[in-house]
Coordinates of C-alpha atoms in Angstrom, one line a residue:
X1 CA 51.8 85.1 121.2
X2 CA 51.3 86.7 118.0
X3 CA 53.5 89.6 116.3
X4 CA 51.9 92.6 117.9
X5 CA 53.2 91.1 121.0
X6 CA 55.4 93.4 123.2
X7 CA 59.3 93.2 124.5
X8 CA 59.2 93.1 128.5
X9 CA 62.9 94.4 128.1
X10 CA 61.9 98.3 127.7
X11 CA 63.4 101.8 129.5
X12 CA 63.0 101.6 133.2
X13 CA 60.8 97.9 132.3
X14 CA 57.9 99.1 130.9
X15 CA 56.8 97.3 127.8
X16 CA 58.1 98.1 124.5
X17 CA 55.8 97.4 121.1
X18 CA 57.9 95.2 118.7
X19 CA 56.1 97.6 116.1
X20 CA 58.3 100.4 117.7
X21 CA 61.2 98.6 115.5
X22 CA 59.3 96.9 112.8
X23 CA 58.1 97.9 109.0
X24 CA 55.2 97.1 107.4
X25 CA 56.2 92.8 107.1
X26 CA 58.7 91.1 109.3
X27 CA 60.3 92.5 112.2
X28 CA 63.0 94.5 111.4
X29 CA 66.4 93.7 112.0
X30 CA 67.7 96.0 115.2
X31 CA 70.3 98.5 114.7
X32 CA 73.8 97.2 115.5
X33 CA 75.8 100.4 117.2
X34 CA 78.9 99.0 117.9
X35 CA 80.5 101.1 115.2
X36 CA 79.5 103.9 117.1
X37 CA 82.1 102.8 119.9
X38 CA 84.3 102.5 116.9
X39 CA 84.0 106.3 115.5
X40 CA 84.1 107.8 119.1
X41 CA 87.6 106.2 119.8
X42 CA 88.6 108.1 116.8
X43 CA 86.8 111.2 118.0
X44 CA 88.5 110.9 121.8
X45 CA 92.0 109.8 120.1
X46 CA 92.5 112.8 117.7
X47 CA 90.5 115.6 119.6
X48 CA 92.5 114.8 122.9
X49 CA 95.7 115.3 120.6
X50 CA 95.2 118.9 119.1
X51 CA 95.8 121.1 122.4
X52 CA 99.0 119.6 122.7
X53 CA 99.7 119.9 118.4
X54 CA 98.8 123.4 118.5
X55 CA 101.6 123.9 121.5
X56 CA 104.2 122.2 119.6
X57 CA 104.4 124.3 116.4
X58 CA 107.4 126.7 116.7
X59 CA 106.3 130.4 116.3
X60 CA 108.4 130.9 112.9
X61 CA 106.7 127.5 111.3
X62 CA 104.2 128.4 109.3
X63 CA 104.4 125.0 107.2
X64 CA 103.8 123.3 110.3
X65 CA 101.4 125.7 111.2
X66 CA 99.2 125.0 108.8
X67 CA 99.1 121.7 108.7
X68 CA 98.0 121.4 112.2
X69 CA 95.5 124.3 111.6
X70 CA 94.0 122.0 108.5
X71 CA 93.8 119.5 110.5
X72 CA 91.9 120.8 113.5
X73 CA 89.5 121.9 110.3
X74 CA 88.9 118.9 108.7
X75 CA 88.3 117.0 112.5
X76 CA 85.7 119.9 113.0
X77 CA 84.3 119.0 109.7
X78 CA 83.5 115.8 110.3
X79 CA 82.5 116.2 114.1
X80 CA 79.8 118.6 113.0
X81 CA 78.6 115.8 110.0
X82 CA 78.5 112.9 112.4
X83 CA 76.4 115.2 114.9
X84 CA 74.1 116.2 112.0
X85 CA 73.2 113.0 111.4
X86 CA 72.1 112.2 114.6
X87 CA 70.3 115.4 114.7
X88 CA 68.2 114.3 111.8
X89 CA 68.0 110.6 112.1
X90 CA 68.2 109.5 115.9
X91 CA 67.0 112.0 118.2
X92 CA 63.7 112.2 116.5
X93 CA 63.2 108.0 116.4
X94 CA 63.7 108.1 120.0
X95 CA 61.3 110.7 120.7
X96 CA 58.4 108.9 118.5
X97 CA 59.0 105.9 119.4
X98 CA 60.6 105.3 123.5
X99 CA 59.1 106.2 126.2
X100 CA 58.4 109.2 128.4
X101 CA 62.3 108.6 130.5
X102 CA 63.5 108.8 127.5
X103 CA 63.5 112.6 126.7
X104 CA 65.5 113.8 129.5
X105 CA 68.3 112.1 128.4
X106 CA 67.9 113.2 124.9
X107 CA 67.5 116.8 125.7
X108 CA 70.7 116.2 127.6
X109 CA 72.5 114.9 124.4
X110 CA 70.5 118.0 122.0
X111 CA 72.0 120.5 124.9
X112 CA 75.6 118.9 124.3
X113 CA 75.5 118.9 120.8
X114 CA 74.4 122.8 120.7
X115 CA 77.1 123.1 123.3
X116 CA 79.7 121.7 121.5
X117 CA 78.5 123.8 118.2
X118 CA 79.4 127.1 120.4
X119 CA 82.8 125.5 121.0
X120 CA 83.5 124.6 117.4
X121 CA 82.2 128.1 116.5
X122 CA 85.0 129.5 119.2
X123 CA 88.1 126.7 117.8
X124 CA 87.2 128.5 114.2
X125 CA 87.6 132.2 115.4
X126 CA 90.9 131.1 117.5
X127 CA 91.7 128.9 114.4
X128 CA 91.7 132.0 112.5
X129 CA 93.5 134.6 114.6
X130 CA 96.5 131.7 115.2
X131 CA 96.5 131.2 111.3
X132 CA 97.3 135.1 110.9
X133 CA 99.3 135.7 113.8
X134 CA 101.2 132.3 115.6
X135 CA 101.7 134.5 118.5
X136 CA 102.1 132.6 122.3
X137 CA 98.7 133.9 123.3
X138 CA 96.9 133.2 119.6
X139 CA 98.3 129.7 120.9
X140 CA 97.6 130.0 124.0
X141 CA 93.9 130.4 123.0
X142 CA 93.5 128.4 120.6
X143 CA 95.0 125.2 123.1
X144 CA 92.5 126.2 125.6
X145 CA 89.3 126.4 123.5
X146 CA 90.7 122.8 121.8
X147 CA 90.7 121.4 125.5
X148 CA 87.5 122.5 126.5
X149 CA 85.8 120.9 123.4
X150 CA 87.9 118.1 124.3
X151 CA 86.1 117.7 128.0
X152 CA 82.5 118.0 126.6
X153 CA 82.7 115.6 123.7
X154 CA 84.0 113.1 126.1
X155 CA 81.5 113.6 128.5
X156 CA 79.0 113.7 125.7
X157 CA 80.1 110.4 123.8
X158 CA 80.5 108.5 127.7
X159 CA 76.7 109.5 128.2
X160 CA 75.6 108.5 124.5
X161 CA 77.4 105.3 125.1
X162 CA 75.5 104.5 128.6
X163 CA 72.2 105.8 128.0
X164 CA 71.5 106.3 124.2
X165 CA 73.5 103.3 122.7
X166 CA 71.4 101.0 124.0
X167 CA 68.3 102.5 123.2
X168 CA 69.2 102.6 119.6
X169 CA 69.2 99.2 119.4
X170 CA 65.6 99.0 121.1
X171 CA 64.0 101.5 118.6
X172 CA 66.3 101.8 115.6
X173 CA 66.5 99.5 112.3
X174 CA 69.7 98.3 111.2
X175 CA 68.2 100.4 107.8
X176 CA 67.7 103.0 109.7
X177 CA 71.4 102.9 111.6
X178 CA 73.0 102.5 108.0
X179 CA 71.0 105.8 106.7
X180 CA 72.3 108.0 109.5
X181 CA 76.0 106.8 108.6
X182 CA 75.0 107.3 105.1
X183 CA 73.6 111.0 105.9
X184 CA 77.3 111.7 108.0
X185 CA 79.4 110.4 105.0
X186 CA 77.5 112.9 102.8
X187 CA 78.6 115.7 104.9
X188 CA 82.5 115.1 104.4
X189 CA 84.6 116.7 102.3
X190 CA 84.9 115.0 99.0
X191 CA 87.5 112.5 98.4
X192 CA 87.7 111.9 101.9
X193 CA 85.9 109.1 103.0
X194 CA 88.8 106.8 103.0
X195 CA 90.9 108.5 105.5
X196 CA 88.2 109.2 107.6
X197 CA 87.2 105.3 107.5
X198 CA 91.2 104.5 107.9
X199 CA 91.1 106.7 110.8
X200 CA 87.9 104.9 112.5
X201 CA 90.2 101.6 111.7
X202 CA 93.3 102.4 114.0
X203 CA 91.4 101.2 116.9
X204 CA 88.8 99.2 115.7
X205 CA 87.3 95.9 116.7
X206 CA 88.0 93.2 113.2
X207 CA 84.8 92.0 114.4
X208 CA 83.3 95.2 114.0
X209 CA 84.9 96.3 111.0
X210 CA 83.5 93.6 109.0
X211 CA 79.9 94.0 109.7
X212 CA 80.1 97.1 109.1
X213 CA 81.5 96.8 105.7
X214 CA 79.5 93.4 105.0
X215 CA 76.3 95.2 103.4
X216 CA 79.1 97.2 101.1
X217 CA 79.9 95.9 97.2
X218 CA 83.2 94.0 97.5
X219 CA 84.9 96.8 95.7
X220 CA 83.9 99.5 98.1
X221 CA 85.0 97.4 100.7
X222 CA 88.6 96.7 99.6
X223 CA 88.6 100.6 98.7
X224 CA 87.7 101.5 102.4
X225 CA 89.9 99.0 103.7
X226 CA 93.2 99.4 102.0
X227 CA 93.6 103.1 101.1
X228 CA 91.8 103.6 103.8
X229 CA 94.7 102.2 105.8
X230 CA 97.4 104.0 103.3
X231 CA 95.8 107.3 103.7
X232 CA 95.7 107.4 107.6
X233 CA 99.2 106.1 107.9
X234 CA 100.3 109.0 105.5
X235 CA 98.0 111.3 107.0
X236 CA 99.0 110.8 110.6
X237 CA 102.7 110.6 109.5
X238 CA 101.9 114.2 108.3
X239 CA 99.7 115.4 111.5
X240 CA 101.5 113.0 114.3
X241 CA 104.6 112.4 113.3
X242 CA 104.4 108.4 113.3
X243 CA 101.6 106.3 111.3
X244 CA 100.7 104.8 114.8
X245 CA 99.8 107.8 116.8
X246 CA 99.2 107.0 121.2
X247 CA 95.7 105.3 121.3
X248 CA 92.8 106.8 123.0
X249 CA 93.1 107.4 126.7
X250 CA 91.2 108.8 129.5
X251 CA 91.9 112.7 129.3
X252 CA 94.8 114.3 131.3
X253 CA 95.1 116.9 133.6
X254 CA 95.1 120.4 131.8
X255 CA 98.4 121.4 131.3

């Protein structure tokens, strides 16, 4: 069979083009999105921490109050950069280019993201009264609206990691998978991309690590790597308490 023939291996087995995935020569390489498995550990790690962060800053510690309340920031930062990126670069691909089961399950993830944007939106106002006035109930508030973020993005990243994951890697480039990380590292703060790569590393598959760095200059890759490292362990030192913070876990019961 020639090029144009088709991939038996498509949603709910109907046939999938190989153009679906392919430029204008060779078959492209498929997107590899195990460093997606990578960044969510971080996500469920550090997001199921801040309820319990928020709980433990004394009333009268407003150094320790505002390191936890930069913190919750910056995590919100990049959240909402990561879910940009997919907003621009994989929701769309999937819609041109799967087939019709496919946009239930994206709407599903569109409706999550816009969910989770109203729950950011709510951290930043409770953020702000706690910040002014580290009341019990300004707390109390802000704890709660932490843990209900908490519960979608978990069930959000779970259902992107059944259904969408493996989609991507029907009708996504590896090009195409680098530019929407590319798009999400544009949207942190600057200065920051180490950390936030040192953070992704706590957890992360070696194997994983180094093909994601492997299309990187050797320089950027040492620079990712090592400070990387440094800065999380001071970070988290700062945040946590320890350099090695508990790993991700299933969420608890509320408290």
């Amino acid at each position: 069979m020639d090029d144009e023939a088709v991939d038996m291996s498509g949603e709910a087995g109907q046939a999938v083009p190989r153009s679906s995935i392919r430029g204008s020569g060779a078959r492209e390489a498929p997107a590899d999105t195990r460093d997606m498995y990578m960044v969510h550990t971080m996500f469920r790690r550090e997001f199921a921490a801040l309820p319990a962060l928020v709980r433990g800053v004394a009333a009268e510690d407003a150094e320790r109050r505002a390191v936890v309340a930069d913190h919750i920031s910056f995590l919100s930062g990049v959240l909402e950069a990561h879910h940009r990126a997919e907003d621009i670069h994989l929701w769309p691909k999937l819609l041109d280019r799967g087939t019709d089961e496919i946009a239930p399950v994206v709407q599903v993830m569109e409706g999550h993201h816009e969910r989770i944007e109203e729950l950011a939106a709510q951290v930043a106002a409770a953020l702000a009264g706690w910040r002014e006035r580290a009341t019990t109930e300004q707390a109390a508030a802000l704890a709660h609206v932490l843990r209900r973020l908490a519960e979608v993005l978990y069930e959000h990243m779970a259902l992107e990691e059944q259904r969408i994951l493996p989609l991507a890697e029907k009708y996504v480039t590896a090009a195409e998978w680098r530019a929407m990380a590319g798009t999400s590292g544009a949207g942190l703060p600057p200065g920051k991309m180490p950390l936030v790569f040192g953070m992704t590393l706590y957890e992360a598959d070696p194997e994983v690590i180094e093909n994601t760095l492997s299309s990187l200059p050797s320089e950027v890759r040492t620079l990712l790597q090592e400070q990387g490292t440094r800065d999380f362990a001071m970070y988290s030192e700062r945040v946590h308490g320890t350099s090695t913070p508990c790993r991700s876990a299933p969420l608890g019961p509320r408290n």
